[in-house]
Tab-separated table of N, CA and C in Angstrom:
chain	number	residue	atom	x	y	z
I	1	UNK	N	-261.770	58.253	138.897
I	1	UNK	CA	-261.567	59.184	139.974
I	1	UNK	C	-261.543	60.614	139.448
I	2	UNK	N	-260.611	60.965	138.046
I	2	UNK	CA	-260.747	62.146	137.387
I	2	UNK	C	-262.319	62.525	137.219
I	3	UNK	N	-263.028	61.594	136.563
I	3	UNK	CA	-264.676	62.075	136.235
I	3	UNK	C	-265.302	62.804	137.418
I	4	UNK	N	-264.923	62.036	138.567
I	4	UNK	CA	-265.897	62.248	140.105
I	4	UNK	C	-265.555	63.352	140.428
I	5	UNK	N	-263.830	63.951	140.459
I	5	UNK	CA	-263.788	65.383	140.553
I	5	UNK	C	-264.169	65.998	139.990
I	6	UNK	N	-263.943	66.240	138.138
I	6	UNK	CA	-264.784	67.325	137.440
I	6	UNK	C	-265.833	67.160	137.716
I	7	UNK	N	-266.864	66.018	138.328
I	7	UNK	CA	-268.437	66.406	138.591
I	7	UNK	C	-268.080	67.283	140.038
I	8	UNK	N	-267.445	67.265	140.750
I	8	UNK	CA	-267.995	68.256	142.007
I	8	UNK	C	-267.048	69.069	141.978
I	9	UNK	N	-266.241	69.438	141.305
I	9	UNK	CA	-265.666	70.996	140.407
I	9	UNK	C	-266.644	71.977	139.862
I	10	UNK	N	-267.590	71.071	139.034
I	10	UNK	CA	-268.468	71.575	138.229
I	10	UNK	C	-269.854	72.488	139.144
I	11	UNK	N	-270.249	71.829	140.125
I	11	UNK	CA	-270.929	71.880	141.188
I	11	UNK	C	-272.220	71.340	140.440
I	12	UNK	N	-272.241	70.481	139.474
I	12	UNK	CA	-273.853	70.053	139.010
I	12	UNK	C	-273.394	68.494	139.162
I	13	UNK	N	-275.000	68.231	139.869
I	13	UNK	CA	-275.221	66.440	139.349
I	13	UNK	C	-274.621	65.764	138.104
I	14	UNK	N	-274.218	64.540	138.227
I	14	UNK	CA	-274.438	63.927	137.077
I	14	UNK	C	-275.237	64.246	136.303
I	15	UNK	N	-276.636	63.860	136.670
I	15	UNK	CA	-277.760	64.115	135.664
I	15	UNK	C	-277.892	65.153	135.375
I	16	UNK	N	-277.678	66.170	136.021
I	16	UNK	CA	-277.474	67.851	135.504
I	16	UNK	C	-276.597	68.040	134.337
I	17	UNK	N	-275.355	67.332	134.666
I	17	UNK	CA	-274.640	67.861	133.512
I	17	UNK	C	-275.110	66.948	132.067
I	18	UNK	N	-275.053	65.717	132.302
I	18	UNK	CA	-275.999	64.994	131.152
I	18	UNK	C	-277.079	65.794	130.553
I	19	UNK	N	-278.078	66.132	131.399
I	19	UNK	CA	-279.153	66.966	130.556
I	19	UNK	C	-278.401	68.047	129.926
I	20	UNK	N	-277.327	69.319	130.165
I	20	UNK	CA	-276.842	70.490	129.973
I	20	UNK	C	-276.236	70.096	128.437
I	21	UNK	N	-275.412	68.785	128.156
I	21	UNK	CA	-274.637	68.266	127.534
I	21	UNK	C	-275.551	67.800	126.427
I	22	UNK	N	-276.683	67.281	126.575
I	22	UNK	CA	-277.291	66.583	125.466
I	22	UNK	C	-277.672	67.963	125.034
I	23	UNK	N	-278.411	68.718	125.297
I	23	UNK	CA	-278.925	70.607	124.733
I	23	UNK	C	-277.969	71.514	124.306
I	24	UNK	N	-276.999	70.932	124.570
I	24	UNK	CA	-275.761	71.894	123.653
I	24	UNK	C	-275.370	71.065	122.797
I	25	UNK	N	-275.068	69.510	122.213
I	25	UNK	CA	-275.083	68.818	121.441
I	25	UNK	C	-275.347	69.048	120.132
I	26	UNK	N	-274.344	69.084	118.899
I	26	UNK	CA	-275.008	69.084	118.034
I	26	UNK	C	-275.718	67.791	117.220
I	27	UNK	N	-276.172	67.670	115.961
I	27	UNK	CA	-276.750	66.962	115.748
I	27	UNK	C	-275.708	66.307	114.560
I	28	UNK	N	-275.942	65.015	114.880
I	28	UNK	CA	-274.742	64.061	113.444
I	28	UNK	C	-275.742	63.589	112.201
I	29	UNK	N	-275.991	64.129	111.137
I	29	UNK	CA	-276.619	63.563	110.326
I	29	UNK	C	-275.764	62.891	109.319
I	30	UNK	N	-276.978	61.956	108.619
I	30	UNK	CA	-276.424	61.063	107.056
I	30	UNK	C	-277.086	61.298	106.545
I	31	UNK	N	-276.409	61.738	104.887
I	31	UNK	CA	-277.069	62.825	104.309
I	31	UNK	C	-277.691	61.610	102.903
I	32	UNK	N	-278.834	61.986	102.518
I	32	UNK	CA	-279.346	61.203	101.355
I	32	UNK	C	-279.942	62.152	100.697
I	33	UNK	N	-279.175	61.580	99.679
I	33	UNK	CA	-279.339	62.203	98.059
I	33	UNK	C	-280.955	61.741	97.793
I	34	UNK	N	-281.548	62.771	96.964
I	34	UNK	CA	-282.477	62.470	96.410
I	34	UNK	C	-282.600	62.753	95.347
I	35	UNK	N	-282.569	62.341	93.560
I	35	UNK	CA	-282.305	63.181	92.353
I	35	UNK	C	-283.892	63.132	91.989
I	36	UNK	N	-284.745	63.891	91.982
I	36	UNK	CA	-285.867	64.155	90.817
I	36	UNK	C	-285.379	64.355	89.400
I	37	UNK	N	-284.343	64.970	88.829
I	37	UNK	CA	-284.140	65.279	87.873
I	37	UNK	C	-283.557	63.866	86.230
I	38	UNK	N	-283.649	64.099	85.022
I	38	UNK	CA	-283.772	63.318	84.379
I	38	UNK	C	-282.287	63.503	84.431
I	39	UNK	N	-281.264	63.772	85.011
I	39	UNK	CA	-279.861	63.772	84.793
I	39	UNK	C	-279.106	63.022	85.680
I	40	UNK	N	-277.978	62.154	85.860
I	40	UNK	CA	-277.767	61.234	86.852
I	40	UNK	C	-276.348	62.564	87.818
I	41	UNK	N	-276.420	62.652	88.941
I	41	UNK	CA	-275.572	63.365	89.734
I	41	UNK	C	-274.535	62.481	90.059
I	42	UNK	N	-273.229	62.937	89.748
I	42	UNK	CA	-271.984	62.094	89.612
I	42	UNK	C	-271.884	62.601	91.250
I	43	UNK	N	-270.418	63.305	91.520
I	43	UNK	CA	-270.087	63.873	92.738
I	43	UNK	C	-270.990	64.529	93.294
I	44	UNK	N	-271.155	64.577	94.424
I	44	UNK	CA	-272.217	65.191	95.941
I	44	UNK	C	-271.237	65.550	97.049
I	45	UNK	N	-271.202	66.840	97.245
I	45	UNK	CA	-270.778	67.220	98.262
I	45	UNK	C	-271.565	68.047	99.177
I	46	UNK	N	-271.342	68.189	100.745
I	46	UNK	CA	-272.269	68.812	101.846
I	46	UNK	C	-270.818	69.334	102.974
I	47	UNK	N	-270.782	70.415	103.011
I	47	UNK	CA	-269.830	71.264	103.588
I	47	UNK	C	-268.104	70.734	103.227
I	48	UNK	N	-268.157	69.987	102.069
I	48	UNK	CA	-266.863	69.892	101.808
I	48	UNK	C	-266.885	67.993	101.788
I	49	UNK	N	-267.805	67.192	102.267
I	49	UNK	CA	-268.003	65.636	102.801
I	49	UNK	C	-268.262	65.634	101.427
I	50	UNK	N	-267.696	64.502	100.940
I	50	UNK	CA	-268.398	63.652	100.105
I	50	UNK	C	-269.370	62.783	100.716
I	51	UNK	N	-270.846	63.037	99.895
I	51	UNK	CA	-271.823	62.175	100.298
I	51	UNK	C	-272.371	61.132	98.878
I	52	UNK	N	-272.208	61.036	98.114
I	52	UNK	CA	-272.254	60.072	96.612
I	52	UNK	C	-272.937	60.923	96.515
I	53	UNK	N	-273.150	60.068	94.852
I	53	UNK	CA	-273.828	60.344	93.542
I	53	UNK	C	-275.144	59.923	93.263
I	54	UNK	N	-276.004	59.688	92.147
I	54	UNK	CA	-277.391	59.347	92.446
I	54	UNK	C	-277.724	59.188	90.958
I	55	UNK	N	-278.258	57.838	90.397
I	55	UNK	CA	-278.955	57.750	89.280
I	55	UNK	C	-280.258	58.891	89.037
I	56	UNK	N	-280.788	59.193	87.639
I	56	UNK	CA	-281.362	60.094	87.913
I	56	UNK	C	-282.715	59.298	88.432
I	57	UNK	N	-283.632	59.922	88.998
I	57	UNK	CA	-285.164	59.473	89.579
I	57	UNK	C	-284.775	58.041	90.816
I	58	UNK	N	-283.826	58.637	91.283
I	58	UNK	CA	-283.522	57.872	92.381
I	58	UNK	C	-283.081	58.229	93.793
I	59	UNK	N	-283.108	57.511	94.674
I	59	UNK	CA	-282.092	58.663	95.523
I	59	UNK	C	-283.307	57.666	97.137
I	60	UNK	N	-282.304	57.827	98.261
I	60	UNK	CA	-283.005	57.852	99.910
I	60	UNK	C	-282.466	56.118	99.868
I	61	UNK	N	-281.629	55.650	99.388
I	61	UNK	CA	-281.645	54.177	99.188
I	61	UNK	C	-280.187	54.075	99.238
I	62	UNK	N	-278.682	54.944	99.679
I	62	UNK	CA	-277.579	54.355	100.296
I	62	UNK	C	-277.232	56.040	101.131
I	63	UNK	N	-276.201	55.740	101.686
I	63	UNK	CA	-275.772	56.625	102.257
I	63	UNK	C	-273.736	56.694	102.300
I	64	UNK	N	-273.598	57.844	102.287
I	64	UNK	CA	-271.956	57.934	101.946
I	64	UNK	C	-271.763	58.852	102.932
I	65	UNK	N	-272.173	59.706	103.309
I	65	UNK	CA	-271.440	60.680	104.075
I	65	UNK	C	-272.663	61.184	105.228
I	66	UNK	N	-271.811	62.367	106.261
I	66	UNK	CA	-272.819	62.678	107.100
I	66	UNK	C	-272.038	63.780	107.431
I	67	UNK	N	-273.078	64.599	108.294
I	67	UNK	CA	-273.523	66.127	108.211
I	67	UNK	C	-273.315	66.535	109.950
I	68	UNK	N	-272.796	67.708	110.069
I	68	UNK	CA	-273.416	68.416	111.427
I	68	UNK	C	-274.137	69.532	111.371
I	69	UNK	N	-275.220	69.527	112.599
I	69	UNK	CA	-276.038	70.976	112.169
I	69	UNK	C	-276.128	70.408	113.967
I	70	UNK	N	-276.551	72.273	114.295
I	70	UNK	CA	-276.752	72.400	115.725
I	70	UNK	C	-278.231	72.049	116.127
I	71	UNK	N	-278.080	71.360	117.378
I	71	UNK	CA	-279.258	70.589	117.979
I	71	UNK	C	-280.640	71.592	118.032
I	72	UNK	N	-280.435	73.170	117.568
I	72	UNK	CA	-281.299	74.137	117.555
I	72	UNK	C	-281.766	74.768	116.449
I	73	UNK	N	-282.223	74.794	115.418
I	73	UNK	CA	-282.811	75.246	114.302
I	73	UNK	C	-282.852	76.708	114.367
I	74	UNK	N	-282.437	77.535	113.417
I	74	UNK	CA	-282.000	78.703	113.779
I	74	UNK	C	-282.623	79.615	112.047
I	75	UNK	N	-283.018	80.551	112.084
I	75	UNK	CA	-283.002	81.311	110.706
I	75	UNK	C	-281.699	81.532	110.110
I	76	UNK	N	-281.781	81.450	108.659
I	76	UNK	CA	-280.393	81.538	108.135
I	76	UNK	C	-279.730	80.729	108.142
I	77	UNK	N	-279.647	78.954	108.470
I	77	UNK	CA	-278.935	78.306	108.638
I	77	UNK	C	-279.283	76.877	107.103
I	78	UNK	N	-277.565	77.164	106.560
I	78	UNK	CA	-277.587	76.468	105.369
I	78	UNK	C	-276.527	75.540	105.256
I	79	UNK	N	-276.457	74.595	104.195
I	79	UNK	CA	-275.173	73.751	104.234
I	79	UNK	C	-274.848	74.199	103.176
I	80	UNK	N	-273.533	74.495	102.657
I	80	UNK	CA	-272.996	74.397	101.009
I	80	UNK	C	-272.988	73.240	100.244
I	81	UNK	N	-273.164	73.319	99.153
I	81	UNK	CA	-274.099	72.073	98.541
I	81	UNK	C	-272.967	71.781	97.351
I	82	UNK	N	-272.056	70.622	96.522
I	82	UNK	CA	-271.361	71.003	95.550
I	82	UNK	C	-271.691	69.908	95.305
I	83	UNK	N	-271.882	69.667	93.513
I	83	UNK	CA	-272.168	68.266	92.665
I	83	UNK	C	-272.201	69.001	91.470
I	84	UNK	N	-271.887	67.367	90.584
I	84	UNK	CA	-271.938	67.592	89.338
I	84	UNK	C	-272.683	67.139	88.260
I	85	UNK	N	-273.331	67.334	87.346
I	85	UNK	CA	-273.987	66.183	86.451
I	85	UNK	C	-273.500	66.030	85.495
I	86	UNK	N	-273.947	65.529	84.506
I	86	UNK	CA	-273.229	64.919	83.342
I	86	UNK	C	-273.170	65.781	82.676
I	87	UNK	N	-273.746	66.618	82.554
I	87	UNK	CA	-273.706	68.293	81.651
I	87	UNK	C	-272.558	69.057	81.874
I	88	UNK	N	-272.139	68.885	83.152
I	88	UNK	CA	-271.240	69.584	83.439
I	88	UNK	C	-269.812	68.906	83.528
I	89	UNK	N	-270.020	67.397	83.676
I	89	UNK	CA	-268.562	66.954	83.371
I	89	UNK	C	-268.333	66.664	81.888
I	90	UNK	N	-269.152	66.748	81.121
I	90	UNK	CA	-268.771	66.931	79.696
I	90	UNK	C	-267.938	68.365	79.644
I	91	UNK	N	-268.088	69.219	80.188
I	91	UNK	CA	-267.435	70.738	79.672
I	91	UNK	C	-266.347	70.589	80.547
I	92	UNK	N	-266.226	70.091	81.781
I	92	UNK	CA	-264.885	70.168	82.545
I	92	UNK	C	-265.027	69.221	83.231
I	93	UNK	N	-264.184	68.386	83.400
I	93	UNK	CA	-264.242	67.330	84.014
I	93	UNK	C	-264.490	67.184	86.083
I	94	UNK	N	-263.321	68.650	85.771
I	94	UNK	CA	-263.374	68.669	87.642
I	94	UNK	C	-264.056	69.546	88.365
I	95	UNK	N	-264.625	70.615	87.157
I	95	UNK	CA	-265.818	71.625	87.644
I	95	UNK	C	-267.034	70.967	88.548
I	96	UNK	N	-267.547	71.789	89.646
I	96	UNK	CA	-268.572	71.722	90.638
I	96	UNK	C	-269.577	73.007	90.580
I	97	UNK	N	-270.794	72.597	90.661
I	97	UNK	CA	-271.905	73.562	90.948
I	97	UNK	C	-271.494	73.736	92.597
I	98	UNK	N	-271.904	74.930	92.882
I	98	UNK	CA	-271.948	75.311	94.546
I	98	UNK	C	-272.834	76.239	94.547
I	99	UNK	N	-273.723	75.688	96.080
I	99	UNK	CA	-274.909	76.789	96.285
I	99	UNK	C	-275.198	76.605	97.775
I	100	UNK	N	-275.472	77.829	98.269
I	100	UNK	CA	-275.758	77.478	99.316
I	100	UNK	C	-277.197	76.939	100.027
I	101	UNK	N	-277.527	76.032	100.584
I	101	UNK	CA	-278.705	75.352	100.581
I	101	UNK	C	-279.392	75.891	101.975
I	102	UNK	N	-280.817	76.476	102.312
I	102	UNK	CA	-281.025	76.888	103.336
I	102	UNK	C	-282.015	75.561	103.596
I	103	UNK	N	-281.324	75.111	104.833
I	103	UNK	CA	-282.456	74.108	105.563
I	103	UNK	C	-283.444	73.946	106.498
I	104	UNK	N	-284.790	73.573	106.019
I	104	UNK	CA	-286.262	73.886	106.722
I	104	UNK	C	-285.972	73.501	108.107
I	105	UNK	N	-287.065	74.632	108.456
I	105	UNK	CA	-286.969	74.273	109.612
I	105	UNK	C	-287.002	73.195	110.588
I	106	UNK	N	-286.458	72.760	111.692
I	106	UNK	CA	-286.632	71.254	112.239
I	106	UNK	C	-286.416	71.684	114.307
I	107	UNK	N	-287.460	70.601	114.699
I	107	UNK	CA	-287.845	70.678	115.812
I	107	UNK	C	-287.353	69.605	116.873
I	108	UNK	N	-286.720	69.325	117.902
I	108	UNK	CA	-286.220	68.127	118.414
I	108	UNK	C	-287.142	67.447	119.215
I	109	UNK	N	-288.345	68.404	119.359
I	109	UNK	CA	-289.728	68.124	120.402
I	109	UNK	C	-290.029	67.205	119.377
I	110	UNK	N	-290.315	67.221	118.413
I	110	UNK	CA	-291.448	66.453	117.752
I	110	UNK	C	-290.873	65.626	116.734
I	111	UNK	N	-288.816	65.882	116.301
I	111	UNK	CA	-288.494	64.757	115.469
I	111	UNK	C	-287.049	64.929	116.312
I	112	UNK	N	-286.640	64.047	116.243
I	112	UNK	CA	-284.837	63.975	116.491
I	112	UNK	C	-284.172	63.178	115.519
I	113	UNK	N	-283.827	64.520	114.556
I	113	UNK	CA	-283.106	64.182	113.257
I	113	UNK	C	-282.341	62.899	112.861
I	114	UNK	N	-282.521	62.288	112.111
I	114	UNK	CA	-280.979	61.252	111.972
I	114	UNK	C	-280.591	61.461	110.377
I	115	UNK	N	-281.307	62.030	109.519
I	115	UNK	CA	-280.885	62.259	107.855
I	115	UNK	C	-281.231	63.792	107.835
I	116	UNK	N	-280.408	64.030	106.631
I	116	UNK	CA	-280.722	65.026	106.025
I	116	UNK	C	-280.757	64.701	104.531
I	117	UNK	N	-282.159	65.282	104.178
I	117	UNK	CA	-282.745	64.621	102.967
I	117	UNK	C	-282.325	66.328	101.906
I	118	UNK	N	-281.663	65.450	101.528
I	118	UNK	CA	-281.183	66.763	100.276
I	118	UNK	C	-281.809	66.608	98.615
I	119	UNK	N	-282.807	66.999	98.172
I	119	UNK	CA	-283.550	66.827	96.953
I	119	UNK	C	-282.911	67.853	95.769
I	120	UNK	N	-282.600	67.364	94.789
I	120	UNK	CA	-282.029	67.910	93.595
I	120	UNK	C	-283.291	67.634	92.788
I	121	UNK	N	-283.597	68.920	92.540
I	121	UNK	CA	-285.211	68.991	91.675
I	121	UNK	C	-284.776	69.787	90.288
I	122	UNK	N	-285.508	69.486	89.186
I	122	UNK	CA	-285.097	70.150	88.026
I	122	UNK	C	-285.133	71.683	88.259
I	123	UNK	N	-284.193	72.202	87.322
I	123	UNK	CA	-284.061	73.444	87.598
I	123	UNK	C	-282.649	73.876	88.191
I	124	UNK	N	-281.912	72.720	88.760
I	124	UNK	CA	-280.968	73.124	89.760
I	124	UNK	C	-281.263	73.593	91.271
I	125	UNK	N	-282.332	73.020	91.402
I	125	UNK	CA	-282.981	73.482	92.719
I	125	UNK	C	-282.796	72.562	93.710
I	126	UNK	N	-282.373	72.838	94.692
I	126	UNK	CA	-281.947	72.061	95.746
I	126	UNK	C	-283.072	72.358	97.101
I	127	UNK	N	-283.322	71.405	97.675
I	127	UNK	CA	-284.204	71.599	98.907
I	127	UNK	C	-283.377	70.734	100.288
I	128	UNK	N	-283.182	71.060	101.478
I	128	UNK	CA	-282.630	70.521	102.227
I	128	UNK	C	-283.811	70.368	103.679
I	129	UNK	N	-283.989	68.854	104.385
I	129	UNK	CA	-285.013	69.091	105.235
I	129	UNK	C	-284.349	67.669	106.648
I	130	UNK	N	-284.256	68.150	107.304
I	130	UNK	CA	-283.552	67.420	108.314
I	130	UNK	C	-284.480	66.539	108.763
I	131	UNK	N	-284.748	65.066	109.223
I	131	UNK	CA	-285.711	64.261	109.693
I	131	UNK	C	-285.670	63.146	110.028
I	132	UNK	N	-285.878	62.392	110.897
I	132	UNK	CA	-285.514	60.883	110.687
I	132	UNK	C	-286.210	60.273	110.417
I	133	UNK	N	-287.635	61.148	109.672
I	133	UNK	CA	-288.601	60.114	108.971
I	133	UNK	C	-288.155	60.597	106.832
I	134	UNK	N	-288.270	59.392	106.216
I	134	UNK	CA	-288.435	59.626	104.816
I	134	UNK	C	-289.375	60.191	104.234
I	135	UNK	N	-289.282	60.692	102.833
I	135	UNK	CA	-290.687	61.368	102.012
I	135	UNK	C	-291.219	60.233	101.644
I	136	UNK	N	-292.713	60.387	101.973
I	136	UNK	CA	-293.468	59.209	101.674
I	136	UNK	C	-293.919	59.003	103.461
I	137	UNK	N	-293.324	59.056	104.341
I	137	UNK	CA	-293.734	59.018	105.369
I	137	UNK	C	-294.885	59.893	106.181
I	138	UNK	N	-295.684	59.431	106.899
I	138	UNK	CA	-296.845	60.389	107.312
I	138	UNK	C	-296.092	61.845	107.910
I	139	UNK	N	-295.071	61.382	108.724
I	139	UNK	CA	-294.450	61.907	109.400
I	139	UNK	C	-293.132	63.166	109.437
I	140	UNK	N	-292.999	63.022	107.827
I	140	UNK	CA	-291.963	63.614	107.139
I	140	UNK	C	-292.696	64.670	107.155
I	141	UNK	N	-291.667	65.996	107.335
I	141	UNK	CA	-292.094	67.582	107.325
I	141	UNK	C	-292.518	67.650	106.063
I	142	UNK	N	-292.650	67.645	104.530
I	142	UNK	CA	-293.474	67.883	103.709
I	142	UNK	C	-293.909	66.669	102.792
I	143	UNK	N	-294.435	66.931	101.606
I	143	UNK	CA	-295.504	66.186	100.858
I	143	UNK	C	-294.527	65.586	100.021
I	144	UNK	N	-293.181	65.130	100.084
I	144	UNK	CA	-292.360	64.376	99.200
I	144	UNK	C	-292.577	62.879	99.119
I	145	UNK	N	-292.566	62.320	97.591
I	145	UNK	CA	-292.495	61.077	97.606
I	145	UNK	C	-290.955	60.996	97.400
I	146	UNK	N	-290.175	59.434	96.946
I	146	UNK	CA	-289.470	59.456	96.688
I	146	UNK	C	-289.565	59.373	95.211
I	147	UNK	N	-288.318	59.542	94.950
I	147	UNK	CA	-287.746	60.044	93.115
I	147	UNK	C	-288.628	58.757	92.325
I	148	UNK	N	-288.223	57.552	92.749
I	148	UNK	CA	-288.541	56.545	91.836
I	148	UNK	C	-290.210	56.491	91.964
I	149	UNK	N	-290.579	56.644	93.083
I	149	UNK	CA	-292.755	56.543	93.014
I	149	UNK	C	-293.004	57.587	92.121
I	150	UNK	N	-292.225	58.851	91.958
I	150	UNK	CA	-292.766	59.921	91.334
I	150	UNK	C	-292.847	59.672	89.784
I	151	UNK	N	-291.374	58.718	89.560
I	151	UNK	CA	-291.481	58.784	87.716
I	151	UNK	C	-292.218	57.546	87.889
I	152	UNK	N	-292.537	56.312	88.826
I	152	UNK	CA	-293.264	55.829	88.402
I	152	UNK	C	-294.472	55.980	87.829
I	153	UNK	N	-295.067	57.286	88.351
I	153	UNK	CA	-296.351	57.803	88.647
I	153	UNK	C	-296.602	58.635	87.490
I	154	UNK	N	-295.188	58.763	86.512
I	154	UNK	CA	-295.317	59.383	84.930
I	154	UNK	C	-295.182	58.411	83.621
I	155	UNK	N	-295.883	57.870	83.125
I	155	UNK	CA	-295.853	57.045	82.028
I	155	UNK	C	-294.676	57.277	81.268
I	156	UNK	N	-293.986	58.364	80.641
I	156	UNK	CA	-293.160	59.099	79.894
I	156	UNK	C	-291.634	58.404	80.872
I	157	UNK	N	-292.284	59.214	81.935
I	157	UNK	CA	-290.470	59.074	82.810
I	157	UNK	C	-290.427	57.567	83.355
I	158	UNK	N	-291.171	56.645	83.488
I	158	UNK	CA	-290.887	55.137	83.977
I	158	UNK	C	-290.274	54.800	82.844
I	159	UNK	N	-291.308	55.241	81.262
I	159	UNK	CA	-290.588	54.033	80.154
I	159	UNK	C	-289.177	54.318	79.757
I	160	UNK	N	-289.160	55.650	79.971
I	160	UNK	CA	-287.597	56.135	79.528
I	160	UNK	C	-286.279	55.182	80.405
I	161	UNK	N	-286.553	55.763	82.054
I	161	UNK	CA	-286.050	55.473	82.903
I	161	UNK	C	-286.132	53.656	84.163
I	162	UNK	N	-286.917	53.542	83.750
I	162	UNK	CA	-287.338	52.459	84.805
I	162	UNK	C	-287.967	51.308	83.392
I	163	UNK	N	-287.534	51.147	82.131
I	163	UNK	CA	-288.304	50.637	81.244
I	163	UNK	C	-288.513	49.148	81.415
I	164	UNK	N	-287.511	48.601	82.670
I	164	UNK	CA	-287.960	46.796	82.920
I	164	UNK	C	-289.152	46.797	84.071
I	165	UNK	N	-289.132	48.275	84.290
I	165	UNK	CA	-290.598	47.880	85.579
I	165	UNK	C	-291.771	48.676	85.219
I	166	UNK	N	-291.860	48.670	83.127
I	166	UNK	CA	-293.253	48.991	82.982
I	166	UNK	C	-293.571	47.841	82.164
I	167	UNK	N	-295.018	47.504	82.247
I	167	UNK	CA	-295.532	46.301	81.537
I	167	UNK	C	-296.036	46.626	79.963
I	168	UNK	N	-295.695	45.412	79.595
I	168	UNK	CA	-296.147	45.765	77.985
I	168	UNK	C	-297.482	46.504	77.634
I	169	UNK	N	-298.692	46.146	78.209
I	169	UNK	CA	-299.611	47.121	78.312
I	169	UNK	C	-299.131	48.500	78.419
I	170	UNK	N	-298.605	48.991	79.564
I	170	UNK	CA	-298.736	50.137	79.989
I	170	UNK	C	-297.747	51.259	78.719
I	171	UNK	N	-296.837	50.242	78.275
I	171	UNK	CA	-295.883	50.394	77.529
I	171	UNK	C	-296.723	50.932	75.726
I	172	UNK	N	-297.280	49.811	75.899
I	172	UNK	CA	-298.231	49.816	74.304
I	172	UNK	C	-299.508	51.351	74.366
I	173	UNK	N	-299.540	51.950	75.739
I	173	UNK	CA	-300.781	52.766	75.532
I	173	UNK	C	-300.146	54.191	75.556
């Protein structure tokens, strides 16, 4: 009986306010780690959430935490990014990198987000891209594979890293 009044308080339809409500909505993402780098990322944090950690040349394969960003893509709009690698918990154990991460642009016409794909690329370079399709997908806003096709795709970085899923051939050349 409360609902039926705030709808004719409001003076909009049901379906009016439903549509008004979903467009002001923000968006709930789950955030996946992606590590390119030859270093394994212990702690992952995204506005303060713990989202895990990530073997190195791995990553889009669990999920720990999740994200809000507004249902509207806006210039200037970033998440704070905090993790650690093994480099850095050797010198302090409870020290964190922090940066602020600006995230590509994203459209609700043509994707309606459910991840946010956060890539840790050598260098300390972080890339953030909202989507509910994966890299590797036709459909994914850029040309990303995932971590593990990429070192597969390096003789050097499979045998180091992935050394039970290269074959003795590939191994011997």
């Amino acid at each position: 009986m409360a609902l039926v009044l705030v709808l004719f308080a409001t003076g909009c339809k049901p379906s009016q306010q439903a549509q008004a409500a979903s467009q002001d909505e923000g968006l709930g993402l789950q955030v996946q780690v992606l590590n390119y780098r030859d270093e394994p990322l212990g702690d992952v944090y995204v506005n303060g959430i713990w989202v895990g950690g990530m073997p190195s040349h791995a990553g889009g394969t669990s999920v720990a935490g999740s994200v809000g960003l507004p249902a509207e893509w806006h210039a200037g709009l970033t998440v704070e990014v905090e993790w650690q690698d093994d480099t850095l918990y050797r010198k302090d154990h409870d020290a964190l990198y922090k940066e602020q991460v600006r995230i590509e642009p994203y459209d609700l016409k043509n994707d309606r987000p459910s991840d946010l794909w956060l890539a840790f690329l050598p260098g300390n370079t972080i890339k953030a891209i909202a989507s509910s399709y994966g890299p590797g997908h036709s459909n994914f806003p850029a040309k990303w594979k995932l971590p593990f096709d990429v070192c597969m795709a390096d003789k050097a970085c499979a045998a180091k890293f992935y050394p039970k899923r290269v074959t003795r051939s590939d191994q011997e050349q």
